[in-house]
């Protein structure tokens, strides 16, 4: 038995039953994993704000960000995380349907990000929804979600994936993201008037996908371009400067729908260096979005996918 386990056993023994301290515990917005064990949950600390279960899992009642245990929180904040998500079988999460998109994000990955930046039952939003990786991730962890997507084929793939996986099917509106974000009536209907806790987007990275493939990508796509759409409003068909300005404009527009102290998480892939051109796209995006007065950069996390 580890030192931590021994310490948690002693802490639990000396703690007070949660129901004795908080008979009106329904007002505490407790995570489901605590509610399922409410009879044996205990509280500790001078202010009785720490919660501990018999198995050592801990939660703090002042946690306004998420519903995670302290241990899971600590694991997530590592700067780099490496994954190897299968694309076949149950753990592929209908990849055979979603692979019509050039870069479908694993629902498990999106689930883990969503779990850190939101609480159970809150609203997650993706206005570059693609084949719905964010929305599927929300379904996997008890959140609500909605999205916007330019390509109708991707939306249909998402709905087909939810049927295949027997997951909740959320609304995705088809159309140009900026035009929809600028339409209060559509947005209020899409969000049911609820504030967004997390905007989780994987935007087209300028015209990266419109270029012929190089390196390892050739083995996946061949030496051909794989643009998302042929539309002028698609960020994937824009110059670098137009892409950055349009991405900033989209964040400006979605801002008013996000709750106070909500979060925006953006996936960005750097380009290959070219002579003296560094092509650190993530730094360019950070600088551009940091121009928004009320938006504060909190940091980055590197995802290394070995699939």
PDB file of C-alpha atoms in Angstrom:
ATOM      1  CA  UNK A   1       0.000   0.000   0.000  1.00  0.00           C
ATOM      2  CA  UNK A   2       1.401   3.390  -0.984  1.00  0.00           C
ATOM      3  CA  UNK A   3       1.945   6.320   1.364  1.00  0.00           C
ATOM      4  CA  UNK A   4      -0.821   8.236  -0.416  1.00  0.00           C
ATOM      5  CA  UNK A   5      -3.300   5.378   0.061  1.00  0.00           C
ATOM      6  CA  UNK A   6      -2.478   5.129   3.761  1.00  0.00           C
ATOM      7  CA  UNK A   7      -2.872   8.901   4.141  1.00  0.00           C
ATOM      8  CA  UNK A   8      -6.261   8.835   2.381  1.00  0.00           C
ATOM      9  CA  UNK A   9      -7.512   6.014   4.628  1.00  0.00           C
ATOM     10  CA  UNK A  10      -6.646   8.060   7.716  1.00  0.00           C
ATOM     11  CA  UNK A  11      -8.178  11.186   6.214  1.00  0.00           C
ATOM     12  CA  UNK A  12     -11.403   9.348   5.435  1.00  0.00           C
ATOM     13  CA  UNK A  13     -11.607   7.829   8.938  1.00  0.00           C
ATOM     14  CA  UNK A  14     -11.303  11.256  10.570  1.00  0.00           C
ATOM     15  CA  UNK A  15     -13.654  13.047   8.155  1.00  0.00           C
ATOM     16  CA  UNK A  16     -17.300  13.965   8.789  1.00  0.00           C
ATOM     17  CA  UNK A  17     -20.199  12.368   6.870  1.00  0.00           C
ATOM     18  CA  UNK A  18     -21.166  14.766   4.085  1.00  0.00           C
ATOM     19  CA  UNK A  19     -24.882  14.329   4.814  1.00  0.00           C
ATOM     20  CA  UNK A  20     -24.370  15.505   8.397  1.00  0.00           C
ATOM     21  CA  UNK A  21     -22.704  18.734   7.259  1.00  0.00           C
ATOM     22  CA  UNK A  22     -24.750  19.325   4.116  1.00  0.00           C
ATOM     23  CA  UNK A  23     -28.250  17.821   4.518  1.00  0.00           C
ATOM     24  CA  UNK A  24     -29.266  19.997   1.529  1.00  0.00           C
ATOM     25  CA  UNK A  25     -26.488  18.486  -0.613  1.00  0.00           C
ATOM     26  CA  UNK A  26     -28.639  18.814  -3.763  1.00  0.00           C
ATOM     27  CA  UNK A  27     -27.644  22.493  -3.878  1.00  0.00           C
ATOM     28  CA  UNK A  28     -23.921  21.697  -4.054  1.00  0.00           C
ATOM     29  CA  UNK A  29     -23.808  20.745  -7.773  1.00  0.00           C
ATOM     30  CA  UNK A  30     -21.909  17.570  -6.947  1.00  0.00           C
ATOM     31  CA  UNK A  31     -20.459  15.334  -9.683  1.00  0.00           C
ATOM     32  CA  UNK A  32     -22.345  12.161 -10.503  1.00  0.00           C
ATOM     33  CA  UNK A  33     -19.533   9.982  -9.142  1.00  0.00           C
ATOM     34  CA  UNK A  34     -20.013  11.650  -5.726  1.00  0.00           C
ATOM     35  CA  UNK A  35     -23.824  11.500  -5.847  1.00  0.00           C
ATOM     36  CA  UNK A  36     -23.655   7.786  -6.590  1.00  0.00           C
ATOM     37  CA  UNK A  37     -21.717   7.361  -3.325  1.00  0.00           C
ATOM     38  CA  UNK A  38     -23.402  10.087  -1.286  1.00  0.00           C
ATOM     39  CA  UNK A  39     -24.106   7.788   1.679  1.00  0.00           C
ATOM     40  CA  UNK A  40     -20.407   7.149   2.292  1.00  0.00           C
ATOM     41  CA  UNK A  41     -19.068  10.537   1.157  1.00  0.00           C
ATOM     42  CA  UNK A  42     -17.281  12.526   3.839  1.00  0.00           C
ATOM     43  CA  UNK A  43     -15.992  16.094   4.152  1.00  0.00           C
ATOM     44  CA  UNK A  44     -12.712  17.298   5.633  1.00  0.00           C
ATOM     45  CA  UNK A  45     -10.721  20.465   6.248  1.00  0.00           C
ATOM     46  CA  UNK A  46     -11.371  23.416   8.542  1.00  0.00           C
ATOM     47  CA  UNK A  47     -14.191  24.667   6.330  1.00  0.00           C
ATOM     48  CA  UNK A  48     -15.461  21.175   5.423  1.00  0.00           C
ATOM     49  CA  UNK A  49     -15.066  21.901   1.702  1.00  0.00           C
ATOM     50  CA  UNK A  50     -13.031  18.840   0.764  1.00  0.00           C
ATOM     51  CA  UNK A  51     -14.951  15.685  -0.163  1.00  0.00           C
ATOM     52  CA  UNK A  52     -13.438  12.217   0.040  1.00  0.00           C
ATOM     53  CA  UNK A  53     -14.876   8.794  -0.753  1.00  0.00           C
ATOM     54  CA  UNK A  54     -13.915   5.497   0.839  1.00  0.00           C
ATOM     55  CA  UNK A  55     -11.815   4.602  -2.217  1.00  0.00           C
ATOM     56  CA  UNK A  56      -9.734   7.764  -1.841  1.00  0.00           C
ATOM     57  CA  UNK A  57     -11.268   9.842  -4.640  1.00  0.00           C
ATOM     58  CA  UNK A  58     -11.397  13.529  -3.727  1.00  0.00           C
ATOM     59  CA  UNK A  59     -13.366  16.550  -4.843  1.00  0.00           C
ATOM     60  CA  UNK A  60     -13.415  20.158  -3.654  1.00  0.00           C
ATOM     61  CA  UNK A  61     -16.711  21.979  -3.251  1.00  0.00           C
ATOM     62  CA  UNK A  62     -15.119  25.232  -4.443  1.00  0.00           C
ATOM     63  CA  UNK A  63     -14.195  23.662  -7.791  1.00  0.00           C
ATOM     64  CA  UNK A  64     -16.007  25.900 -10.290  1.00  0.00           C
ATOM     65  CA  UNK A  65     -14.288  24.468 -13.360  1.00  0.00           C
ATOM     66  CA  UNK A  66     -15.059  20.770 -13.629  1.00  0.00           C
ATOM     67  CA  UNK A  67     -16.352  17.592 -11.995  1.00  0.00           C
ATOM     68  CA  UNK A  68     -13.013  15.761 -11.847  1.00  0.00           C
ATOM     69  CA  UNK A  69     -11.246  14.042  -8.995  1.00  0.00           C
ATOM     70  CA  UNK A  70      -8.073  15.675  -7.757  1.00  0.00           C
ATOM     71  CA  UNK A  71      -6.014  12.837  -9.214  1.00  0.00           C
ATOM     72  CA  UNK A  72      -7.545  13.163 -12.689  1.00  0.00           C
ATOM     73  CA  UNK A  73      -7.052  16.932 -12.571  1.00  0.00           C
ATOM     74  CA  UNK A  74      -3.337  16.450 -11.830  1.00  0.00           C
ATOM     75  CA  UNK A  75      -2.938  13.949 -14.660  1.00  0.00           C
ATOM     76  CA  UNK A  76      -4.567  16.258 -17.208  1.00  0.00           C
ATOM     77  CA  UNK A  77      -2.404  19.318 -16.555  1.00  0.00           C
ATOM     78  CA  UNK A  78       0.777  17.645 -17.821  1.00  0.00           C
ATOM     79  CA  UNK A  79       2.125  19.742 -20.710  1.00  0.00           C
ATOM     80  CA  UNK A  80       2.315  16.828 -23.158  1.00  0.00           C
ATOM     81  CA  UNK A  81       0.067  13.832 -23.544  1.00  0.00           C
ATOM     82  CA  UNK A  82       0.562  10.984 -25.980  1.00  0.00           C
ATOM     83  CA  UNK A  83      -2.316   8.894 -27.280  1.00  0.00           C
ATOM     84  CA  UNK A  84      -2.873   5.966 -29.570  1.00  0.00           C
ATOM     85  CA  UNK A  85      -6.548   5.801 -30.447  1.00  0.00           C
ATOM     86  CA  UNK A  86      -7.635   2.805 -32.565  1.00  0.00           C
ATOM     87  CA  UNK A  87      -9.680   3.429 -35.697  1.00  0.00           C
ATOM     88  CA  UNK A  88     -11.352   0.024 -35.782  1.00  0.00           C
ATOM     89  CA  UNK A  89     -13.826  -1.786 -33.592  1.00  0.00           C
ATOM     90  CA  UNK A  90     -15.682  -0.348 -30.633  1.00  0.00           C
ATOM     91  CA  UNK A  91     -12.850   2.009 -29.657  1.00  0.00           C
ATOM     92  CA  UNK A  92     -12.806   3.484 -33.147  1.00  0.00           C
ATOM     93  CA  UNK A  93     -16.092   5.244 -32.388  1.00  0.00           C
ATOM     94  CA  UNK A  94     -17.533   4.871 -35.900  1.00  0.00           C
ATOM     95  CA  UNK A  95     -14.314   6.001 -37.551  1.00  0.00           C
ATOM     96  CA  UNK A  96     -15.362   4.177 -40.711  1.00  0.00           C
ATOM     97  CA  UNK A  97     -18.209   6.689 -40.974  1.00  0.00           C
ATOM     98  CA  UNK A  98     -16.309   9.765 -39.791  1.00  0.00           C
ATOM     99  CA  UNK A  99     -13.215   9.219 -41.963  1.00  0.00           C
ATOM    100  CA  UNK A 100     -14.797  11.121 -44.865  1.00  0.00           C
ATOM    101  CA  UNK A 101     -13.318  14.127 -43.024  1.00  0.00           C
ATOM    102  CA  UNK A 102      -9.549  14.589 -43.638  1.00  0.00           C
ATOM    103  CA  UNK A 103      -8.784  15.147 -39.944  1.00  0.00           C
ATOM    104  CA  UNK A 104     -11.505  13.694 -37.690  1.00  0.00           C
ATOM    105  CA  UNK A 105     -10.663  14.176 -34.032  1.00  0.00           C
ATOM    106  CA  UNK A 106     -11.055  11.139 -31.721  1.00  0.00           C
ATOM    107  CA  UNK A 107     -14.191  11.504 -29.555  1.00  0.00           C
ATOM    108  CA  UNK A 108     -12.225  10.140 -26.583  1.00  0.00           C
ATOM    109  CA  UNK A 109      -9.741  12.997 -26.898  1.00  0.00           C
ATOM    110  CA  UNK A 110     -12.505  15.571 -27.087  1.00  0.00           C
ATOM    111  CA  UNK A 111     -14.224  13.938 -24.102  1.00  0.00           C
ATOM    112  CA  UNK A 112     -11.090  14.295 -21.967  1.00  0.00           C
ATOM    113  CA  UNK A 113     -10.694  17.975 -22.870  1.00  0.00           C
ATOM    114  CA  UNK A 114     -14.393  18.628 -22.242  1.00  0.00           C
ATOM    115  CA  UNK A 115     -14.246  16.920 -18.850  1.00  0.00           C
ATOM    116  CA  UNK A 116     -11.480  19.264 -17.722  1.00  0.00           C
ATOM    117  CA  UNK A 117     -13.033  22.521 -18.935  1.00  0.00           C
ATOM    118  CA  UNK A 118     -16.669  21.983 -17.935  1.00  0.00           C
ATOM    119  CA  UNK A 119     -19.035  20.445 -15.442  1.00  0.00           C
ATOM    120  CA  UNK A 120     -21.583  17.719 -16.059  1.00  0.00           C
ATOM    121  CA  UNK A 121     -24.677  18.981 -17.856  1.00  0.00           C
ATOM    122  CA  UNK A 122     -23.062  22.170 -19.186  1.00  0.00           C
ATOM    123  CA  UNK A 123     -23.112  23.314 -22.809  1.00  0.00           C
ATOM    124  CA  UNK A 124     -20.221  22.679 -25.206  1.00  0.00           C
ATOM    125  CA  UNK A 125     -20.058  24.447 -28.579  1.00  0.00           C
ATOM    126  CA  UNK A 126     -18.110  23.787 -31.784  1.00  0.00           C
ATOM    127  CA  UNK A 127     -18.615  26.088 -34.748  1.00  0.00           C
ATOM    128  CA  UNK A 128     -16.213  24.123 -36.959  1.00  0.00           C
ATOM    129  CA  UNK A 129     -17.960  20.873 -36.075  1.00  0.00           C
ATOM    130  CA  UNK A 130     -16.758  18.691 -38.964  1.00  0.00           C
ATOM    131  CA  UNK A 131     -17.975  15.138 -38.412  1.00  0.00           C
ATOM    132  CA  UNK A 132     -18.824  15.901 -34.803  1.00  0.00           C
ATOM    133  CA  UNK A 133     -15.859  14.790 -32.714  1.00  0.00           C
ATOM    134  CA  UNK A 134     -16.597  17.473 -30.121  1.00  0.00           C
ATOM    135  CA  UNK A 135     -20.303  16.638 -29.975  1.00  0.00           C
ATOM    136  CA  UNK A 136     -19.591  12.908 -29.672  1.00  0.00           C
ATOM    137  CA  UNK A 137     -17.105  13.676 -26.891  1.00  0.00           C
ATOM    138  CA  UNK A 138     -19.773  15.677 -25.067  1.00  0.00           C
ATOM    139  CA  UNK A 139     -22.159  12.726 -25.311  1.00  0.00           C
ATOM    140  CA  UNK A 140     -19.537  10.466 -23.761  1.00  0.00           C
ATOM    141  CA  UNK A 141     -19.273  12.555 -20.589  1.00  0.00           C
ATOM    142  CA  UNK A 142     -22.757  13.821 -19.857  1.00  0.00           C
ATOM    143  CA  UNK A 143     -22.605  17.289 -21.390  1.00  0.00           C
ATOM    144  CA  UNK A 144     -24.900  19.075 -23.826  1.00  0.00           C
ATOM    145  CA  UNK A 145     -23.529  20.263 -27.153  1.00  0.00           C
ATOM    146  CA  UNK A 146     -24.328  22.095 -30.365  1.00  0.00           C
ATOM    147  CA  UNK A 147     -22.400  23.048 -33.474  1.00  0.00           C
ATOM    148  CA  UNK A 148     -22.089  24.713 -36.849  1.00  0.00           C
ATOM    149  CA  UNK A 149     -20.630  23.100 -39.970  1.00  0.00           C
ATOM    150  CA  UNK A 150     -20.242  24.310 -43.549  1.00  0.00           C
ATOM    151  CA  UNK A 151     -20.228  20.878 -45.188  1.00  0.00           C
ATOM    152  CA  UNK A 152     -23.587  19.042 -45.139  1.00  0.00           C
ATOM    153  CA  UNK A 153     -21.900  15.695 -45.847  1.00  0.00           C
ATOM    154  CA  UNK A 154     -19.966  15.984 -42.601  1.00  0.00           C
ATOM    155  CA  UNK A 155     -23.143  16.742 -40.673  1.00  0.00           C
ATOM    156  CA  UNK A 156     -24.816  13.644 -42.114  1.00  0.00           C
ATOM    157  CA  UNK A 157     -21.767  11.572 -41.156  1.00  0.00           C
ATOM    158  CA  UNK A 158     -22.063  12.839 -37.578  1.00  0.00           C
ATOM    159  CA  UNK A 159     -25.746  11.907 -37.357  1.00  0.00           C
ATOM    160  CA  UNK A 160     -24.973   8.470 -38.813  1.00  0.00           C
ATOM    161  CA  UNK A 161     -22.194   8.020 -36.245  1.00  0.00           C
ATOM    162  CA  UNK A 162     -24.525   8.825 -33.331  1.00  0.00           C
ATOM    163  CA  UNK A 163     -26.938   6.168 -34.584  1.00  0.00           C
ATOM    164  CA  UNK A 164     -24.138   3.648 -34.937  1.00  0.00           C
ATOM    165  CA  UNK A 165     -22.860   4.403 -31.423  1.00  0.00           C
ATOM    166  CA  UNK A 166     -26.282   4.874 -29.811  1.00  0.00           C
ATOM    167  CA  UNK A 167     -25.228   8.279 -28.455  1.00  0.00           C
ATOM    168  CA  UNK A 168     -27.268  11.422 -27.992  1.00  0.00           C
ATOM    169  CA  UNK A 169     -27.661  13.314 -31.259  1.00  0.00           C
ATOM    170  CA  UNK A 170     -27.104  17.067 -30.903  1.00  0.00           C
ATOM    171  CA  UNK A 171     -27.992  19.855 -33.317  1.00  0.00           C
ATOM    172  CA  UNK A 172     -25.535  21.030 -35.954  1.00  0.00           C
ATOM    173  CA  UNK A 173     -26.623  23.955 -38.129  1.00  0.00           C
ATOM    174  CA  UNK A 174     -25.351  23.901 -41.696  1.00  0.00           C
ATOM    175  CA  UNK A 175     -23.836  27.137 -42.998  1.00  0.00           C
ATOM    176  CA  UNK A 176     -21.057  29.690 -42.726  1.00  0.00           C
ATOM    177  CA  UNK A 177     -19.910  29.904 -39.101  1.00  0.00           C
ATOM    178  CA  UNK A 178     -19.437  33.677 -39.026  1.00  0.00           C
ATOM    179  CA  UNK A 179     -22.838  34.391 -40.541  1.00  0.00           C
ATOM    180  CA  UNK A 180     -24.554  32.114 -38.028  1.00  0.00           C
ATOM    181  CA  UNK A 181     -22.556  33.423 -35.056  1.00  0.00           C
ATOM    182  CA  UNK A 182     -23.690  36.897 -36.084  1.00  0.00           C
ATOM    183  CA  UNK A 183     -27.367  35.852 -36.082  1.00  0.00           C
ATOM    184  CA  UNK A 184     -28.846  36.142 -32.586  1.00  0.00           C
ATOM    185  CA  UNK A 185     -32.036  34.284 -33.452  1.00  0.00           C
ATOM    186  CA  UNK A 186     -30.243  31.215 -34.815  1.00  0.00           C
ATOM    187  CA  UNK A 187     -27.735  31.188 -31.958  1.00  0.00           C
ATOM    188  CA  UNK A 188     -30.376  31.500 -29.240  1.00  0.00           C
ATOM    189  CA  UNK A 189     -32.302  28.649 -30.824  1.00  0.00           C
ATOM    190  CA  UNK A 190     -29.166  26.528 -31.189  1.00  0.00           C
ATOM    191  CA  UNK A 191     -28.083  27.070 -27.573  1.00  0.00           C
ATOM    192  CA  UNK A 192     -31.605  27.176 -26.119  1.00  0.00           C
ATOM    193  CA  UNK A 193     -30.608  30.488 -24.584  1.00  0.00           C
ATOM    194  CA  UNK A 194     -28.035  28.758 -22.367  1.00  0.00           C
ATOM    195  CA  UNK A 195     -24.565  30.156 -21.862  1.00  0.00           C
ATOM    196  CA  UNK A 196     -21.696  28.135 -23.353  1.00  0.00           C
ATOM    197  CA  UNK A 197     -19.151  26.757 -20.888  1.00  0.00           C
ATOM    198  CA  UNK A 198     -16.583  25.620 -23.436  1.00  0.00           C
ATOM    199  CA  UNK A 199     -15.993  26.454 -27.076  1.00  0.00           C
ATOM    200  CA  UNK A 200     -13.879  23.616 -28.476  1.00  0.00           C
ATOM    201  CA  UNK A 201     -12.868  24.123 -32.103  1.00  0.00           C
ATOM    202  CA  UNK A 202     -10.541  22.551 -34.631  1.00  0.00           C
ATOM    203  CA  UNK A 203     -10.525  25.160 -37.402  1.00  0.00           C
ATOM    204  CA  UNK A 204      -9.147  24.640 -40.912  1.00  0.00           C
ATOM    205  CA  UNK A 205      -5.532  25.807 -40.651  1.00  0.00           C
ATOM    206  CA  UNK A 206      -5.389  28.414 -43.402  1.00  0.00           C
ATOM    207  CA  UNK A 207      -4.810  26.682 -46.756  1.00  0.00           C
ATOM    208  CA  UNK A 208      -2.816  23.777 -45.301  1.00  0.00           C
ATOM    209  CA  UNK A 209      -5.256  21.117 -46.509  1.00  0.00           C
ATOM    210  CA  UNK A 210      -5.431  22.675 -49.973  1.00  0.00           C
ATOM    211  CA  UNK A 211      -1.766  21.928 -50.616  1.00  0.00           C
ATOM    212  CA  UNK A 212      -0.305  18.697 -51.973  1.00  0.00           C
ATOM    213  CA  UNK A 213       0.673  16.292 -49.211  1.00  0.00           C
ATOM    214  CA  UNK A 214       4.250  15.746 -48.103  1.00  0.00           C
ATOM    215  CA  UNK A 215       6.032  13.356 -45.768  1.00  0.00           C
ATOM    216  CA  UNK A 216       3.979  10.863 -43.753  1.00  0.00           C
ATOM    217  CA  UNK A 217       0.685  12.311 -44.993  1.00  0.00           C
ATOM    218  CA  UNK A 218       1.336  10.859 -48.436  1.00  0.00           C
ATOM    219  CA  UNK A 219       0.821   7.330 -47.070  1.00  0.00           C
ATOM    220  CA  UNK A 220      -2.608   8.357 -45.751  1.00  0.00           C
ATOM    221  CA  UNK A 221      -3.984  10.640 -48.449  1.00  0.00           C
ATOM    222  CA  UNK A 222      -1.650  10.239 -51.402  1.00  0.00           C
ATOM    223  CA  UNK A 223       0.165  13.152 -52.969  1.00  0.00           C
ATOM    224  CA  UNK A 224      -3.015  15.193 -53.450  1.00  0.00           C
ATOM    225  CA  UNK A 225      -4.706  18.098 -51.748  1.00  0.00           C
ATOM    226  CA  UNK A 226      -7.704  17.353 -49.496  1.00  0.00           C
ATOM    227  CA  UNK A 227      -9.526  20.665 -48.977  1.00  0.00           C
ATOM    228  CA  UNK A 228     -12.562  20.590 -46.713  1.00  0.00           C
ATOM    229  CA  UNK A 229     -14.757  22.418 -49.227  1.00  0.00           C
ATOM    230  CA  UNK A 230     -14.324  24.610 -52.299  1.00  0.00           C
ATOM    231  CA  UNK A 231     -16.138  27.582 -50.723  1.00  0.00           C
ATOM    232  CA  UNK A 232     -14.619  31.054 -50.374  1.00  0.00           C
ATOM    233  CA  UNK A 233     -15.896  31.324 -46.782  1.00  0.00           C
ATOM    234  CA  UNK A 234     -14.052  28.136 -45.771  1.00  0.00           C
ATOM    235  CA  UNK A 235     -11.069  29.099 -43.598  1.00  0.00           C
ATOM    236  CA  UNK A 236      -9.241  26.211 -45.255  1.00  0.00           C
ATOM    237  CA  UNK A 237      -9.166  28.140 -48.532  1.00  0.00           C
ATOM    238  CA  UNK A 238      -7.880  31.429 -47.125  1.00  0.00           C
ATOM    239  CA  UNK A 239      -4.463  33.010 -47.049  1.00  0.00           C
ATOM    240  CA  UNK A 240      -2.651  33.023 -43.716  1.00  0.00           C
ATOM    241  CA  UNK A 241      -3.550  36.650 -43.009  1.00  0.00           C
ATOM    242  CA  UNK A 242      -7.219  36.199 -43.910  1.00  0.00           C
ATOM    243  CA  UNK A 243      -7.372  33.003 -41.861  1.00  0.00           C
ATOM    244  CA  UNK A 244      -6.023  34.717 -38.743  1.00  0.00           C
ATOM    245  CA  UNK A 245      -8.333  37.705 -39.084  1.00  0.00           C
ATOM    246  CA  UNK A 246     -11.371  35.518 -39.731  1.00  0.00           C
ATOM    247  CA  UNK A 247     -10.584  33.257 -36.782  1.00  0.00           C
ATOM    248  CA  UNK A 248     -10.306  36.324 -34.547  1.00  0.00           C
ATOM    249  CA  UNK A 249     -13.612  37.617 -35.891  1.00  0.00           C
ATOM    250  CA  UNK A 250     -15.283  34.283 -35.064  1.00  0.00           C
ATOM    251  CA  UNK A 251     -14.075  34.465 -31.455  1.00  0.00           C
ATOM    252  CA  UNK A 252     -15.294  38.054 -31.229  1.00  0.00           C
ATOM    253  CA  UNK A 253     -18.741  36.913 -32.380  1.00  0.00           C
ATOM    254  CA  UNK A 254     -19.066  33.865 -30.115  1.00  0.00           C
ATOM    255  CA  UNK A 255     -17.827  35.760 -27.076  1.00  0.00           C
ATOM    256  CA  UNK A 256     -21.197  37.066 -25.926  1.00  0.00           C
ATOM    257  CA  UNK A 257     -22.650  33.551 -25.815  1.00  0.00           C
ATOM    258  CA  UNK A 258     -19.967  32.228 -23.445  1.00  0.00           C
ATOM    259  CA  UNK A 259     -20.506  32.267 -19.692  1.00  0.00           C
ATOM    260  CA  UNK A 260     -18.328  34.378 -17.401  1.00  0.00           C
ATOM    261  CA  UNK A 261     -15.030  32.546 -16.882  1.00  0.00           C
ATOM    262  CA  UNK A 262     -15.820  30.172 -19.745  1.00  0.00           C
ATOM    263  CA  UNK A 263     -13.091  28.762 -21.972  1.00  0.00           C
ATOM    264  CA  UNK A 264     -12.102  28.567 -25.625  1.00  0.00           C
ATOM    265  CA  UNK A 265      -9.843  25.697 -26.707  1.00  0.00           C
ATOM    266  CA  UNK A 266      -8.390  25.799 -30.219  1.00  0.00           C
ATOM    267  CA  UNK A 267      -6.587  22.946 -31.985  1.00  0.00           C
ATOM    268  CA  UNK A 268      -3.705  24.253 -34.086  1.00  0.00           C
ATOM    269  CA  UNK A 269      -1.163  22.351 -36.159  1.00  0.00           C
ATOM    270  CA  UNK A 270       2.103  24.074 -37.014  1.00  0.00           C
ATOM    271  CA  UNK A 271       3.320  24.090 -40.613  1.00  0.00           C
ATOM    272  CA  UNK A 272       6.682  22.776 -41.782  1.00  0.00           C
ATOM    273  CA  UNK A 273       9.476  25.383 -41.576  1.00  0.00           C
ATOM    274  CA  UNK A 274      10.528  26.807 -44.924  1.00  0.00           C
ATOM    275  CA  UNK A 275      13.979  28.406 -45.077  1.00  0.00           C
ATOM    276  CA  UNK A 276      13.698  31.404 -42.712  1.00  0.00           C
ATOM    277  CA  UNK A 277       9.928  31.054 -42.353  1.00  0.00           C
ATOM    278  CA  UNK A 278       9.307  29.444 -38.936  1.00  0.00           C
ATOM    279  CA  UNK A 279       5.634  28.654 -39.638  1.00  0.00           C
ATOM    280  CA  UNK A 280       4.778  28.467 -35.929  1.00  0.00           C
ATOM    281  CA  UNK A 281       1.081  28.832 -36.613  1.00  0.00           C
ATOM    282  CA  UNK A 282       0.110  28.269 -32.984  1.00  0.00           C
ATOM    283  CA  UNK A 283       2.115  31.349 -31.941  1.00  0.00           C
ATOM    284  CA  UNK A 284       0.503  33.440 -34.675  1.00  0.00           C
ATOM    285  CA  UNK A 285      -2.962  32.337 -33.556  1.00  0.00           C
ATOM    286  CA  UNK A 286      -2.182  33.119 -29.912  1.00  0.00           C
ATOM    287  CA  UNK A 287      -0.932  36.588 -30.809  1.00  0.00           C
ATOM    288  CA  UNK A 288      -3.959  37.328 -32.976  1.00  0.00           C
ATOM    289  CA  UNK A 289      -6.553  36.113 -30.463  1.00  0.00           C
ATOM    290  CA  UNK A 290      -4.725  37.872 -27.641  1.00  0.00           C
ATOM    291  CA  UNK A 291      -5.698  41.137 -29.345  1.00  0.00           C
ATOM    292  CA  UNK A 292      -9.241  40.555 -28.047  1.00  0.00           C
ATOM    293  CA  UNK A 293      -9.469  42.752 -24.958  1.00  0.00           C
ATOM    294  CA  UNK A 294     -11.356  40.426 -22.600  1.00  0.00           C
ATOM    295  CA  UNK A 295      -9.685  37.206 -23.713  1.00  0.00           C
ATOM    296  CA  UNK A 296      -6.689  35.959 -21.734  1.00  0.00           C
ATOM    297  CA  UNK A 297      -4.273  33.280 -22.922  1.00  0.00           C
ATOM    298  CA  UNK A 298      -3.967  30.507 -20.329  1.00  0.00           C
ATOM    299  CA  UNK A 299      -1.471  28.164 -21.952  1.00  0.00           C
ATOM    300  CA  UNK A 300      -1.090  25.295 -24.375  1.00  0.00           C
ATOM    301  CA  UNK A 301      -1.010  21.530 -24.245  1.00  0.00           C
ATOM    302  CA  UNK A 302       0.813  19.389 -26.800  1.00  0.00           C
ATOM    303  CA  UNK A 303      -1.059  16.384 -28.154  1.00  0.00           C
ATOM    304  CA  UNK A 304       1.222  13.716 -29.607  1.00  0.00           C
ATOM    305  CA  UNK A 305      -0.808  11.169 -31.565  1.00  0.00           C
ATOM    306  CA  UNK A 306       1.006   7.904 -32.284  1.00  0.00           C
ATOM    307  CA  UNK A 307      -1.910   6.336 -34.186  1.00  0.00           C
TER     308      UNK A 307
END
